[in-house]
Structures are given as C-alpha cells and as structure tokens.
Short mmCIF file of C-alpha atoms and ligand atoms in Angstrom, two decimals:
data_model
loop_
_atom_site.label_atom_id
_atom_site.label_comp_id
_atom_site.label_asym_id
_atom_site.label_seq_id
_atom_site.Cartn_x
_atom_site.Cartn_y
_atom_site.Cartn_z
CA MET A 1 -1.87 -53.08 16.23
CA TYR A 2 -0.89 -54.00 13.19
CA ILE A 3 1.06 -50.90 11.15
CA VAL A 4 2.56 -50.24 8.18
CA GLN A 5 4.84 -47.14 7.07
CA ILE A 6 4.99 -45.81 3.80
CA ALA A 7 7.90 -43.69 3.02
CA SER A 8 10.38 -42.51 0.53
CA GLU A 9 13.22 -42.69 3.52
CA CYS A 10 14.23 -45.44 6.55
CA ALA A 11 17.70 -44.53 8.07
CA PRO A 12 20.21 -45.43 7.64
CA VAL A 13 19.68 -47.41 4.47
CA ILE A 14 18.00 -44.72 2.89
CA LYS A 15 18.48 -41.23 4.24
CA ALA A 16 18.67 -37.25 3.08
CA GLY A 17 17.28 -35.49 6.41
CA GLY A 18 15.35 -36.10 9.44
CA LEU A 19 12.29 -37.82 7.76
CA GLY A 20 14.88 -41.13 7.39
CA ASP A 21 15.27 -40.94 11.49
CA VAL A 22 11.75 -40.78 12.43
CA VAL A 23 10.29 -43.70 10.16
CA TYR A 24 13.32 -46.37 11.40
CA GLY A 25 13.04 -44.84 15.25
CA LEU A 26 9.41 -44.59 15.71
CA SER A 27 9.23 -48.35 13.96
CA ARG A 28 11.76 -49.79 16.49
CA GLU A 29 9.73 -48.13 19.03
CA LEU A 30 6.15 -49.44 18.26
CA GLU A 31 7.53 -52.59 18.12
CA THR A 32 9.12 -52.58 21.36
CA ARG A 33 5.65 -51.71 22.67
CA GLY A 34 4.55 -55.09 21.05
CA HIS A 35 3.21 -53.66 18.32
CA CYS A 36 3.78 -54.87 14.55
CA VAL A 37 5.39 -52.91 12.44
CA GLU A 38 6.42 -53.10 8.40
CA ILE A 39 7.65 -50.35 6.09
CA ILE A 40 7.33 -50.02 2.18
CA LEU A 41 9.98 -47.54 0.17
CA PRO A 42 11.17 -47.37 -3.28
CA LYS A 43 13.77 -49.56 -4.01
CA TYR A 44 16.41 -46.81 -4.89
CA ASP A 45 19.55 -47.58 -6.91
CA GLY A 46 21.93 -45.67 -4.50
CA MET A 47 20.54 -46.75 -1.22
CA ARG A 48 22.92 -48.30 1.59
CA TYR A 49 22.55 -52.22 0.64
CA ASP A 50 25.03 -52.72 3.49
CA HIS A 51 22.55 -52.00 6.11
CA ILE A 52 20.12 -54.51 5.09
CA TRP A 53 20.05 -58.11 5.96
CA GLY A 54 18.27 -61.27 4.42
CA LEU A 55 17.48 -59.33 1.17
CA HIS A 56 15.04 -61.23 -1.13
CA ASP A 57 12.56 -61.23 -3.42
CA ALA A 58 8.92 -61.44 -1.54
CA TYR A 59 6.20 -60.83 -4.21
CA ARG A 60 7.61 -60.86 -8.20
CA GLU A 61 4.71 -60.07 -10.13
CA LEU A 62 2.92 -56.82 -8.42
CA TRP A 63 1.69 -55.31 -11.71
CA VAL A 64 0.70 -51.84 -10.84
CA PRO A 65 -1.85 -49.74 -12.96
CA TRP A 66 -0.68 -46.86 -14.21
CA TYR A 67 -1.96 -44.98 -17.41
CA GLY A 68 -4.37 -47.13 -18.28
CA ALA A 69 -1.68 -50.41 -18.58
CA ALA A 70 0.18 -52.06 -15.89
CA ILE A 71 4.10 -51.75 -14.78
CA HIS A 72 5.81 -54.51 -13.38
CA CYS A 73 7.51 -54.57 -10.18
CA SER A 74 9.10 -56.69 -7.52
CA VAL A 75 9.16 -56.21 -3.72
CA TYR A 76 11.90 -57.44 -2.05
CA CYS A 77 11.64 -57.95 1.53
CA GLY A 78 14.68 -57.11 4.26
CA TRP A 79 15.84 -56.24 7.64
CA VAL A 80 17.00 -53.05 8.44
CA HIS A 81 18.56 -52.99 11.92
CA GLY A 82 15.85 -55.05 12.75
CA ARG A 83 13.25 -53.47 11.05
CA VAL A 84 11.02 -55.63 7.91
CA CYS A 85 11.16 -53.23 5.07
CA PHE A 86 9.65 -53.86 1.53
CA PHE A 87 11.33 -52.11 -1.21
CA ILE A 88 8.83 -52.15 -4.42
CA GLU A 89 11.14 -51.93 -7.78
CA PRO A 90 9.22 -51.19 -10.91
CA HIS A 91 10.31 -52.72 -14.02
CA SER A 92 9.68 -49.82 -16.81
CA GLY A 93 11.59 -47.67 -18.86
CA ASP A 94 10.59 -44.54 -16.70
CA ASN A 95 13.53 -46.18 -14.23
CA PHE A 96 11.74 -44.35 -11.31
CA PHE A 97 14.14 -45.01 -8.97
CA ASN A 98 17.42 -45.51 -10.12
CA ARG A 99 18.66 -42.10 -10.51
CA GLY A 100 21.70 -42.01 -8.70
CA CYS A 101 19.58 -39.84 -6.57
CA TYR A 102 16.55 -40.08 -4.07
CA TYR A 103 14.79 -36.32 -5.22
CA GLY A 104 15.50 -33.61 -7.16
CA CYS A 105 14.02 -34.75 -10.63
CA SER A 106 12.09 -32.91 -12.98
CA ASP A 107 9.54 -35.84 -12.77
CA ASP A 108 9.49 -36.54 -8.78
CA ASN A 109 5.69 -36.20 -8.18
CA MET A 110 5.52 -38.79 -10.95
CA ARG A 111 7.61 -40.97 -8.97
CA PHE A 112 6.45 -40.84 -5.68
CA ALA A 113 3.21 -41.04 -7.45
CA PHE A 114 3.68 -44.25 -8.79
CA PHE A 115 5.72 -45.37 -5.22
CA SER A 116 2.08 -44.52 -3.61
CA LYS A 117 0.06 -46.32 -5.98
CA ALA A 118 2.34 -49.57 -5.76
CA ALA A 119 2.26 -49.47 -2.39
CA LEU A 120 -1.53 -49.84 -1.82
CA GLU A 121 -1.63 -52.15 -4.97
CA PHE A 122 1.15 -54.08 -2.83
CA LEU A 123 -0.76 -54.55 0.07
CA LEU A 124 -4.00 -55.28 -1.90
CA GLN A 125 -2.28 -57.95 -3.31
CA SER A 126 -0.23 -59.57 -0.94
CA ASN A 127 -3.69 -59.64 1.84
CA LYS A 128 -2.43 -57.49 3.71
CA ARG A 129 -4.60 -55.31 6.16
CA PRO A 130 -2.74 -52.82 8.77
CA ASP A 131 -4.63 -51.18 11.19
CA VAL A 132 -3.53 -48.37 10.45
CA ILE A 133 -1.14 -47.00 7.63
CA HIS A 134 1.33 -44.37 8.23
CA CYS A 135 2.65 -42.03 5.99
CA HIS A 136 4.83 -39.47 5.44
CA ASP A 137 5.22 -35.99 3.70
CA TRP A 138 4.40 -35.01 0.38
CA GLN A 139 5.76 -38.54 -1.63
CA THR A 140 3.06 -40.11 0.26
CA GLY A 141 0.34 -37.44 -0.10
CA LEU A 142 -1.71 -39.67 -2.30
CA VAL A 143 -1.89 -42.43 -0.15
CA PRO A 144 -5.29 -41.65 1.93
CA VAL A 145 -6.96 -40.11 -1.19
CA MET A 146 -6.45 -43.40 -3.90
CA LEU A 147 -7.24 -45.69 -0.47
CA PHE A 148 -10.87 -43.82 0.45
CA GLU A 149 -11.54 -43.22 -3.67
CA MET A 150 -10.42 -46.66 -4.66
CA TYR A 151 -9.04 -49.85 -2.65
CA LYS A 152 -11.30 -48.96 0.33
CA TYR A 153 -14.14 -50.18 -2.67
CA HIS A 154 -11.39 -53.33 -3.35
CA GLY A 155 -11.12 -55.24 0.00
CA MET A 156 -9.86 -52.20 1.92
CA GLY A 157 -12.56 -50.72 4.06
CA ASN A 158 -11.17 -50.70 7.24
CA GLN A 159 -7.96 -49.30 6.82
CA ARG A 160 -7.37 -45.75 8.07
CA VAL A 161 -4.14 -43.38 8.20
CA CYS A 162 -2.20 -41.03 9.77
CA TYR A 163 -0.26 -38.29 7.60
CA THR A 164 2.91 -36.70 8.98
CA ILE A 165 3.73 -33.40 7.50
CA HIS A 166 7.88 -33.21 8.12
CA ASN A 167 8.38 -30.10 5.85
CA PHE A 168 5.62 -28.28 4.33
CA LYS A 169 7.83 -26.30 1.98
CA HIS A 170 7.56 -29.37 -0.56
CA GLN A 171 4.24 -30.05 -0.95
CA GLY A 172 4.25 -32.06 -4.60
CA ILE A 173 2.29 -30.50 -7.07
CA GLY A 174 0.96 -32.25 -10.65
CA GLY A 175 -1.51 -31.63 -13.31
CA ASN A 176 -3.98 -33.85 -14.70
CA GLU A 177 -2.06 -36.09 -15.47
CA ILE A 178 -1.09 -37.27 -12.12
CA LEU A 179 -4.91 -38.10 -12.03
CA SER A 180 -4.77 -40.52 -15.38
CA ALA A 181 -1.45 -41.90 -14.15
CA THR A 182 -2.80 -42.99 -11.34
CA GLY A 183 -6.72 -43.74 -12.03
CA LEU A 184 -8.54 -41.03 -10.15
CA ASN A 185 -9.26 -39.53 -13.49
CA GLN A 186 -12.85 -37.46 -13.01
CA GLU A 187 -10.75 -34.06 -12.87
CA GLY A 188 -13.86 -31.85 -11.85
CA TYR A 189 -13.98 -34.27 -8.87
CA TYR A 190 -10.21 -33.58 -7.85
CA PHE A 191 -10.03 -29.62 -8.47
CA GLN A 192 -12.17 -29.02 -6.17
CA TYR A 193 -11.03 -26.85 -3.69
CA ASP A 194 -12.47 -29.19 -0.57
CA ARG A 195 -10.57 -31.70 -2.22
CA LEU A 196 -6.91 -31.69 -3.89
CA ARG A 197 -7.09 -27.95 -5.70
CA ASP A 198 -3.83 -26.41 -4.63
CA ASN A 199 -4.58 -22.80 -2.52
CA PHE A 200 -3.06 -20.43 -4.57
CA ASN A 201 -3.02 -22.24 -8.37
CA PRO A 202 -6.16 -23.30 -9.37
CA PHE A 203 -4.80 -25.65 -12.12
CA ALA A 204 -2.89 -27.45 -9.67
CA LEU A 205 -3.01 -30.96 -7.52
CA ASN A 206 -1.45 -30.45 -4.08
CA PHE A 207 -0.54 -33.85 -2.58
CA MET A 208 0.44 -32.61 0.79
CA LYS A 209 -3.18 -30.90 0.71
CA GLY A 210 -4.82 -34.64 -0.50
CA GLY A 211 -2.95 -36.22 2.87
CA ILE A 212 -4.39 -33.35 5.14
CA VAL A 213 -7.80 -33.51 3.48
CA TYR A 214 -8.25 -37.24 2.95
CA SER A 215 -6.08 -38.57 6.51
CA ASN A 216 -8.00 -39.90 9.20
CA ALA A 217 -5.14 -37.92 11.69
CA VAL A 218 -2.85 -35.46 10.97
CA THR A 219 0.84 -34.85 12.57
CA THR A 220 3.34 -32.63 12.15
CA VAL A 221 6.95 -32.72 13.55
CA SER A 222 6.51 -30.60 16.77
CA PRO A 223 3.64 -28.79 18.69
CA ASN A 224 5.05 -25.33 18.22
CA HIS A 225 5.26 -25.80 14.43
CA ALA A 226 1.50 -27.13 14.19
CA TRP A 227 0.96 -23.68 16.07
CA GLU A 228 3.19 -21.88 13.59
CA ALA A 229 1.90 -24.10 10.31
CA HIS A 230 -1.90 -23.50 11.60
CA TYR A 231 -1.17 -19.39 11.98
CA THR A 232 1.80 -18.14 10.39
CA ASP A 233 2.61 -18.38 6.74
CA ILE A 234 5.16 -21.46 7.87
CA GLY A 235 2.26 -23.89 6.62
CA CYS A 236 3.62 -22.27 2.90
CA GLY A 237 -0.30 -21.91 1.56
CA LEU A 238 -2.04 -24.78 3.53
CA SER A 239 -2.55 -22.75 6.37
CA HIS A 240 -6.79 -22.62 5.58
CA THR A 241 -6.72 -26.21 4.74
CA LEU A 242 -5.64 -26.97 8.39
CA HIS A 243 -7.54 -24.85 9.89
CA LEU A 244 -10.85 -26.29 8.41
CA HIS A 245 -8.90 -29.88 8.79
CA GLN A 246 -7.60 -28.28 12.92
CA ASP A 247 -9.77 -31.00 14.62
CA LYS A 248 -7.68 -34.04 13.91
CA PHE A 249 -3.93 -32.03 13.32
CA ARG A 250 -1.65 -32.09 16.04
CA GLY A 251 2.00 -31.70 16.78
CA ILE A 252 4.22 -34.67 18.45
CA LEU A 253 8.03 -33.89 18.64
CA ASN A 254 9.73 -36.03 16.93
CA GLY A 255 12.38 -38.37 19.10
CA ILE A 256 16.04 -39.65 18.89
CA ASP A 257 16.80 -43.59 18.64
CA ASP A 258 18.03 -44.64 21.60
CA ASP A 259 20.26 -46.95 19.73
CA PHE A 260 21.42 -45.21 17.33
CA TRP A 261 22.02 -42.01 19.14
CA ASN A 262 23.77 -43.07 22.09
CA PRO A 263 26.92 -41.97 23.51
CA LYS A 264 27.08 -44.49 25.93
CA LYS A 265 27.41 -47.06 23.24
CA ASP A 266 27.63 -45.64 19.87
CA ARG A 267 29.64 -47.75 17.33
CA TYR A 268 30.96 -45.22 15.78
CA ILE A 269 32.44 -43.11 17.79
CA PRO A 270 36.29 -44.34 19.87
CA TYR A 271 35.79 -43.36 23.47
CA ASN A 272 32.12 -44.48 24.80
CA TYR A 273 31.19 -41.76 27.74
CA THR A 274 28.05 -41.16 29.87
CA LYS A 275 27.32 -38.18 31.98
CA ASP A 276 29.23 -39.85 34.86
CA ASN A 277 32.40 -39.87 32.87
CA LEU A 278 32.87 -37.23 30.79
CA GLU A 279 36.46 -37.76 30.27
CA GLY A 280 35.12 -39.98 27.57
CA LYS A 281 34.35 -37.07 25.40
CA ALA A 282 37.25 -35.30 26.11
CA LYS A 283 39.12 -37.73 24.40
CA ASN A 284 36.06 -37.57 21.57
CA LYS A 285 37.34 -34.10 20.95
CA LYS A 286 40.99 -34.73 21.00
CA ALA A 287 40.13 -37.43 18.09
CA LEU A 288 38.14 -35.34 16.13
CA GLN A 289 40.87 -32.62 16.04
CA GLU A 290 43.21 -35.38 15.05
CA ARG A 291 40.97 -37.10 12.60
CA LEU A 292 40.54 -33.52 11.06
CA LEU A 293 43.62 -32.31 11.21
CA LEU A 294 42.97 -29.17 13.49
CA GLN A 295 45.78 -28.00 15.76
CA ASP A 296 45.51 -29.59 19.28
CA VAL A 297 45.06 -27.06 21.39
CA ASP A 298 42.49 -25.95 24.27
CA LYS A 299 39.58 -24.15 21.99
CA PRO A 300 35.92 -24.46 22.06
CA ILE A 301 34.57 -26.71 19.19
CA VAL A 302 31.42 -25.19 17.61
CA ALA A 303 29.60 -27.42 14.99
CA TYR A 304 27.25 -27.40 12.40
CA ILE A 305 25.73 -30.87 10.76
CA GLY A 306 22.86 -30.67 8.61
CA ARG A 307 21.75 -29.62 4.91
CA LEU A 308 23.16 -26.40 3.69
CA ASP A 309 20.07 -24.74 2.20
CA GLY A 310 17.73 -21.76 3.24
CA GLN A 311 16.06 -23.92 5.28
CA LYS A 312 18.76 -23.94 7.58
CA GLY A 313 19.60 -20.23 7.70
CA VAL A 314 22.94 -20.58 5.36
CA HIS A 315 23.82 -16.98 5.75
CA LEU A 316 24.14 -17.59 9.47
CA VAL A 317 26.57 -20.85 8.83
CA HIS A 318 28.51 -18.85 7.05
CA HIS A 319 29.00 -15.80 9.35
CA ALA A 320 29.00 -18.33 12.49
CA ILE A 321 32.17 -19.89 11.13
CA TYR A 322 34.21 -16.75 10.87
CA TYR A 323 32.96 -15.18 14.22
CA ALA A 324 33.87 -18.57 16.26
CA LEU A 325 37.09 -18.08 14.89
CA SER A 326 37.71 -14.58 15.45
CA LYS A 327 36.79 -15.73 19.09
CA GLY A 328 39.34 -18.10 19.51
CA ALA A 329 37.33 -21.38 19.05
CA GLN A 330 37.84 -23.60 16.37
CA PHE A 331 34.74 -24.70 13.56
CA VAL A 332 33.86 -28.26 12.24
CA LEU A 333 31.41 -28.27 9.36
CA LEU A 334 29.45 -31.36 8.26
CA GLY A 335 26.96 -30.51 5.20
CA SER A 336 25.96 -31.33 1.83
CA ALA A 337 24.03 -28.35 -0.81
CA THR A 338 22.08 -29.48 -3.38
CA GLU A 339 21.25 -26.03 -4.80
CA PRO A 340 24.38 -25.18 -6.93
CA GLU A 341 24.87 -21.56 -5.76
CA ILE A 342 25.28 -22.93 -2.39
CA ASN A 343 27.69 -25.67 -3.19
CA SER A 344 30.12 -23.60 -4.51
CA HIS A 345 29.76 -21.02 -2.13
CA PHE A 346 31.09 -23.37 0.41
CA ARG A 347 33.56 -25.07 -1.87
CA HIS A 348 35.11 -21.73 -2.60
CA GLU A 349 34.98 -21.42 1.20
CA LYS A 350 36.99 -24.70 2.34
CA TYR A 351 39.21 -23.49 0.06
CA PHE A 352 39.70 -20.34 1.30
CA LEU A 353 40.10 -21.84 4.83
CA ASN A 354 41.95 -25.05 4.00
CA ASP A 355 45.48 -24.43 5.77
CA ASN A 356 43.45 -23.01 9.00
CA PRO A 357 44.71 -24.83 11.90
CA ASP A 358 41.27 -23.93 13.36
CA CYS A 359 38.51 -25.21 11.04
CA HIS A 360 37.20 -28.34 8.80
CA LEU A 361 34.27 -28.16 6.47
CA GLU A 362 33.69 -31.46 4.67
CA LEU A 363 31.22 -31.57 2.02
CA GLY A 364 29.25 -33.90 1.41
CA PHE A 365 27.17 -36.86 3.43
CA ASN A 366 28.92 -39.01 6.04
CA GLU A 367 26.90 -40.67 8.70
CA GLU A 368 29.96 -42.39 10.46
CA LEU A 369 31.42 -38.49 10.76
CA SER A 370 29.17 -36.95 12.37
CA HIS A 371 28.56 -39.42 15.47
CA LEU A 372 32.26 -38.43 15.90
CA ILE A 373 31.29 -34.57 15.58
CA TYR A 374 28.07 -34.88 17.49
CA ALA A 375 30.56 -36.85 20.55
CA GLY A 376 33.44 -34.55 19.91
CA ALA A 377 32.53 -30.69 19.85
CA ASP A 378 31.70 -28.49 22.33
CA MET A 379 28.45 -26.88 20.91
CA ILE A 380 26.85 -27.34 17.84
CA ILE A 381 24.54 -24.36 16.44
CA VAL A 382 21.59 -24.55 14.65
CA PRO A 383 20.65 -20.94 13.05
CA SER A 384 17.49 -22.34 11.18
CA ASN A 385 15.02 -20.09 9.13
CA TYR A 386 12.64 -22.35 10.09
CA GLU A 387 12.97 -25.30 11.75
CA PRO A 388 9.43 -27.92 12.27
CA CYS A 389 11.18 -29.95 14.12
CA GLY A 390 15.21 -30.55 14.39
CA LEU A 391 17.04 -33.79 15.41
CA THR A 392 20.70 -31.90 15.35
CA GLN A 393 19.62 -30.17 19.16
CA MET A 394 18.14 -33.24 20.33
CA ILE A 395 21.43 -35.60 19.43
CA GLY A 396 23.92 -32.84 20.56
CA LEU A 397 22.01 -32.66 24.04
CA LYS A 398 22.22 -36.24 24.48
CA TYR A 399 26.05 -36.18 23.37
CA GLY A 400 26.10 -33.38 26.12
CA THR A 401 27.11 -30.96 23.39
CA VAL A 402 25.15 -27.56 24.08
CA PRO A 403 22.99 -26.48 21.68
CA ILE A 404 22.64 -22.67 19.93
CA VAL A 405 19.44 -22.36 17.84
CA ARG A 406 16.87 -19.82 16.66
CA GLY A 407 13.79 -19.68 18.77
CA VAL A 408 11.71 -20.52 15.69
CA GLY A 409 9.67 -24.43 15.39
CA GLY A 410 10.76 -27.50 17.64
CA LEU A 411 13.93 -25.64 18.73
CA VAL A 412 11.76 -24.01 21.13
CA ASN A 413 10.41 -26.86 22.32
CA THR A 414 13.71 -28.43 23.17
CA VAL A 415 15.98 -25.99 24.28
CA PHE A 416 15.90 -23.80 27.11
CA ASP A 417 18.32 -20.32 27.15
CA ARG A 418 20.67 -20.37 30.11
CA ASP A 419 20.45 -17.00 30.17
CA TYR A 420 16.97 -15.76 29.61
CA ASP A 421 14.27 -18.37 29.38
CA GLU A 422 11.44 -17.83 32.01
CA ASN A 423 9.32 -21.06 31.88
CA HIS A 424 12.04 -23.09 32.85
CA LEU A 425 14.30 -23.23 36.25
CA PRO A 426 17.41 -22.39 36.20
CA GLU A 427 18.63 -26.02 36.72
CA GLN A 428 15.97 -27.22 33.75
CA ARG A 429 17.81 -24.92 31.03
CA ASN A 430 20.17 -26.79 28.42
CA GLY A 431 21.52 -24.00 25.65
CA TYR A 432 21.56 -20.84 23.71
CA VAL A 433 18.39 -19.52 21.91
CA PHE A 434 18.33 -16.21 19.77
CA TYR A 435 15.39 -14.80 17.94
CA GLN A 436 16.02 -12.46 15.25
CA THR A 437 17.89 -13.55 11.59
CA ASP A 438 20.91 -10.84 11.53
CA TYR A 439 24.27 -10.92 12.32
CA ASN A 440 24.13 -9.57 15.81
CA ALA A 441 22.08 -11.83 17.74
CA LEU A 442 24.00 -14.33 16.25
CA GLU A 443 27.07 -13.22 17.10
CA SER A 444 25.58 -12.53 21.00
CA THR A 445 24.67 -15.65 21.68
CA ILE A 446 27.56 -17.38 20.15
CA ASP A 447 29.50 -14.51 22.19
CA ARG A 448 27.69 -15.92 25.85
CA ALA A 449 28.29 -19.80 24.85
CA ILE A 450 32.00 -19.59 24.37
CA GLY A 451 32.22 -17.23 27.16
CA LEU A 452 31.21 -19.43 29.91
CA TRP A 453 33.25 -21.64 28.06
CA ASP A 454 36.45 -19.88 28.22
CA ASN A 455 35.48 -17.83 31.98
CA TYR A 456 33.80 -20.10 34.12
CA PRO A 457 34.48 -24.40 32.52
CA GLU A 458 32.52 -25.80 35.89
CA GLU A 459 29.63 -23.69 34.54
CA PHE A 460 29.60 -24.81 31.63
CA ARG A 461 30.22 -28.51 32.59
CA GLN A 462 26.83 -27.72 34.88
CA LEU A 463 24.87 -26.98 31.52
CA VAL A 464 26.70 -29.68 29.61
CA LEU A 465 25.26 -32.24 32.06
CA GLN A 466 21.79 -30.66 32.57
CA GLY A 467 21.76 -31.24 28.89
CA MET A 468 22.55 -34.99 29.06
CA GLU A 469 19.55 -35.01 31.68
CA TYR A 470 16.50 -34.45 28.79
CA ASP A 471 15.07 -37.52 27.51
CA TYR A 472 14.25 -37.11 23.96
CA SER A 473 14.29 -40.53 23.30
CA TRP A 474 11.04 -42.44 21.23
CA ASN A 475 9.27 -43.36 24.60
CA HIS A 476 7.15 -40.15 24.93
CA PRO A 477 6.10 -39.81 21.28
CA GLY A 478 5.44 -43.62 20.63
CA LYS A 479 2.74 -42.92 23.20
CA GLU A 480 1.43 -40.22 21.54
CA TYR A 481 1.03 -41.97 17.85
CA LEU A 482 -0.10 -44.71 19.37
CA GLU A 483 -3.03 -42.28 21.20
CA VAL A 484 -3.76 -41.12 17.56
CA TYR A 485 -3.64 -44.71 16.20
CA GLU A 486 -5.96 -45.94 18.68
CA GLN A 487 -8.63 -42.81 17.99
CA ILE A 488 -8.73 -43.46 14.69
CA ARG A 489 -8.87 -47.03 14.59
CA HIS A 490 -12.40 -47.12 16.33
CA LYS A 491 -13.58 -44.25 14.06
P1 ADP B 1 16.60 -32.08 8.02
O1 ADP B 1 15.51 -33.52 8.38
O2 ADP B 1 15.41 -31.18 7.71
O3 ADP B 1 16.85 -32.57 7.18
P2 ADP B 1 16.94 -32.63 11.16
O4 ADP B 1 17.75 -31.65 11.70
O5 ADP B 1 15.53 -32.98 11.14
O6 ADP B 1 17.06 -31.68 9.67
O7 ADP B 1 17.69 -33.93 10.87
C1 ADP B 1 18.70 -34.13 10.16
C2 ADP B 1 19.32 -35.27 10.38
O8 ADP B 1 20.44 -35.74 9.09
C3 ADP B 1 20.38 -35.46 11.90
O9 ADP B 1 20.32 -37.12 11.68
C4 ADP B 1 21.73 -35.30 10.90
O10 ADP B 1 23.17 -35.73 11.68
C5 ADP B 1 21.80 -35.47 9.40
N1 ADP B 1 22.86 -35.04 8.83
C6 ADP B 1 22.30 -33.56 8.32
N2 ADP B 1 23.49 -33.40 7.28
C7 ADP B 1 23.79 -34.36 7.71
C8 ADP B 1 25.39 -34.84 6.85
N3 ADP B 1 25.70 -33.91 5.56
N4 ADP B 1 26.09 -36.13 7.06
C9 ADP B 1 25.82 -36.82 7.86
N5 ADP B 1 24.66 -36.72 8.83
C10 ADP B 1 24.08 -35.17 8.13
#
C-alpha cells in the first residue's frame, strides 16, 4: 500500500510532544511491513536539521492557491532516520514557518490551513496518488475537507483519509477568512452544523470537526480515550460529532519505537542493558546522579518528563517533588512550559531547590537527557488531568522505570496497579495507579511505591521486570492501523 502521512511533527527532526513520536514510529512500522510511506511536513526554521540526511530540493515550482492568488513554495526531500520526508517551504511575506517555534502564533490556524492546502497541492502537482492519506490533529483537519470538496474533482478521486486525533483540547478555530484563503468559499455551506460549524460557536469553523466529518476513518490514540471523548467532556465539545460518526471512530493505542526507545541499544545512554542484566540500569543511575550533580546515595529516584501544562497536572507534579523529597527519595524533572506563569513558577522552584543535593529541575526540551533519565530513574510519575495515550509511562516500562500514574485515558490501558488491579493477575501488574486529583491520592501512591523500594527490594525488582515484559512497540498498533487502511481503501 502507498501511504502518505501529513503532519506538523515528525520525531526527532520536529518534535514538540508525542505526535512527533507517533508519526515517525508508525511510519517506520508500516515500512517494515512492506508498505511505501512518505511524510509531508512544514519546513520550519527551528527544526533539527542534524537529523536529516541528504536534504535536497525536490520540487521547486509549487504554486499554492491562496486568497485567489498563489504562493510560491519549494519542496525539499530528505531522510529522517530512514523515513522519506518532504518539507514544504512557502516563499511569502507571511513567513509561515520561520517563526522560531512550531506553534503558539496568533495566526496558527492560517499557518496550518496553508500547510494542509500546500500538502494536497504538492500531491496533485507531483502526481502522487497514495492509497491512504493519514492526517494528524487539528493542524491537518482541513485536508479531508479540501480533498473531498475540491481535489477529488481534479484527479484525486481514489484517495482515502484516516484522521488521528492526538489531543481534543486544540481543535483549530477560524472564521470566514479560512474559506476565502483556501478557496473553499461557500460560507453558507461550510457553516452548516453537519459540516464545519463549531458545535458551540455558530460564528466559527472548527478544523478538527471538519477532519471528523469528512475523513473515511477517525481514530484517537487509546481505546479508553476514545470512550472518554465519546461519552464525557474530554471530547471538548466534539462528543456529539463523534456520536454521529461513531461507526468510523475507534481508539488505537500508540506504540513506542523499538529502535529509538530500547535500553538494549539506546545510543544516548552510557550503559546498555536488558532485563537479564539490570546492573546496567544501576550504572545509568549513577551516571544520572553524576550528570545532574545529585549526591551519590542509595535512594530511589523519582522522575517527571513532559510538558508542564494544565493537561499534565502541574499542581500534582509540583507536590510530588516536595513529597518525594520528604520521603527520602531523589527527584529529577525534565520539562518545558509554554505558559509564562507556569514557566516562572517552575523557574522559581528551580532557584529555590538549587542547592538541594537530592533534586534537579531541568527546564527546557532535551531529548538526549530524557533517555538518561528513563534509564537511570527508579520511578516515573504521570499525574495527568487527562492523557489521550501518554508515551512516558510506556517508555518508562521499557526502561524498567516503574510508572506511577493517574488512571485516565491511555494510562488506564497501559499501567496496572500492583496492589489493586482486579483485571490482571499479580504477575501481570506493572506500576501504580491513583484516580483522584487531590494530594492524598498522590501521596498514598508515592508511599506505596517508595515503601516497596525501601522495604522489599526484591519485590520492587520483580515489578520492574514485569513492566519490562510488556510489548508496547508499534507491532500491534501497526497491524490495527493497516486494518483500518484496508477497510477504507475498498470503500
Ligand atoms: P504529549 O504528547 O502530551 O506531550 P506524551 O507522553 O504523549 O505527551 O509524549 C511526550 C514525549 O515527549 C515523550 O517522548 C517524552 O519523552 C518527550 N518529552 C516531553 N517533554 C520533554 C522534554 N522537556 N525534553 C525531552 N523530551 C520530552
């Protein structure tokens, strides 16, 4: 099968979070299974050019219709750790992708509406006719809309779209200007409730809703999150739309890339290890303590890796730092915040804890360091308010780092409480789960984890090994996505 992914991220060249990992990991799995995959991305100024091999201009004269005129673009091609990627670079005063950031601009909706249009125009003009176009999140929600309302009539009648939602919180909202810019025009038509009109704001168009309505299949990134989005307010206003389209909606758990996230061959950690050789993990712990100037003592290390924002339960992250320290553990945090208040809050904490020999807060994005933390820590905490899938707990399991998570979204599908899970046998359990968002729930769960480490080291080691047994690679999800592609391809 010939599959084209259209996305705003692809790890490690463009990565703001899990979306990037998914686009890369799924593409690799599909290729391993013998399918042809190409990835279309924006050419951002700030991407990691050092991860692209053989970048060259592949298509110089791409003219993308925009506001009744056209914007000249160049398309570059290169290999990102073996994946073929096309990067679209527009030449216009809007400077859509030369902003020093991936997201967070006031015209993000225009930037990604343009990218969606340019990606389709590239497929059309370069005569690429994939069997399946796989789009991701709000940024590419307009791809199926434009494909089935415009491009279908220009020689792209056989293409089918699978649309994956990684985060319902950000849906992409715009007004009439989106229609004028993209050439969709026909305001009365697109502002209908069963098309793009936002479910709660009658004057707004919703990109993600467009993606759901027009795509042949819609997925989100875990079965439990699919249920939450359909039946609770986690769908952020799109529950009714999902309900109307429930026959084509399902949850497929994300995987983690077995090549990139694998303690056996991880290039970023000083000591490779497997579950038969956990001494390697102990050495990485020492290396982590040394690198972050933590005192060299025999204490458990509790880690947090992730964005610092409301979704991730920052109030609980903050509390976990002080509680774990008070219980005699060390704490390592690697996180970046986009909201200024959260950023300055954690900067203040960093300053305050600067001289504490048991704690290190690293604010910013650091891929290399994240690998050493997964390898060196004993426990990883994921206290999210909501979590569509969550990769950090799965990576933690793979690296023998016991996850302590809040039971929401994909965390429910991947972490099974050592003491209380009723659906898994004791030998299948792999971590700790709490449900409430108050401090008590968090504290008692941290107590259980640290208590086991302190008092029953053999049993803690057994829990580590049970977690490492889990296969959360792309093997299963790859199969499931192929099933979806096959279904829609023949419709
Ligand atoms: P989300 O997509 O909501 O950000 P996920 O758990 O799905 O969260 O994916 C997070 C991914 O980003 C993981 O691969 C994690 O290791 C990585 N990550 C998050 N924050 C950082 C950071 N500050 N530095 C390095 N890697 C990070």
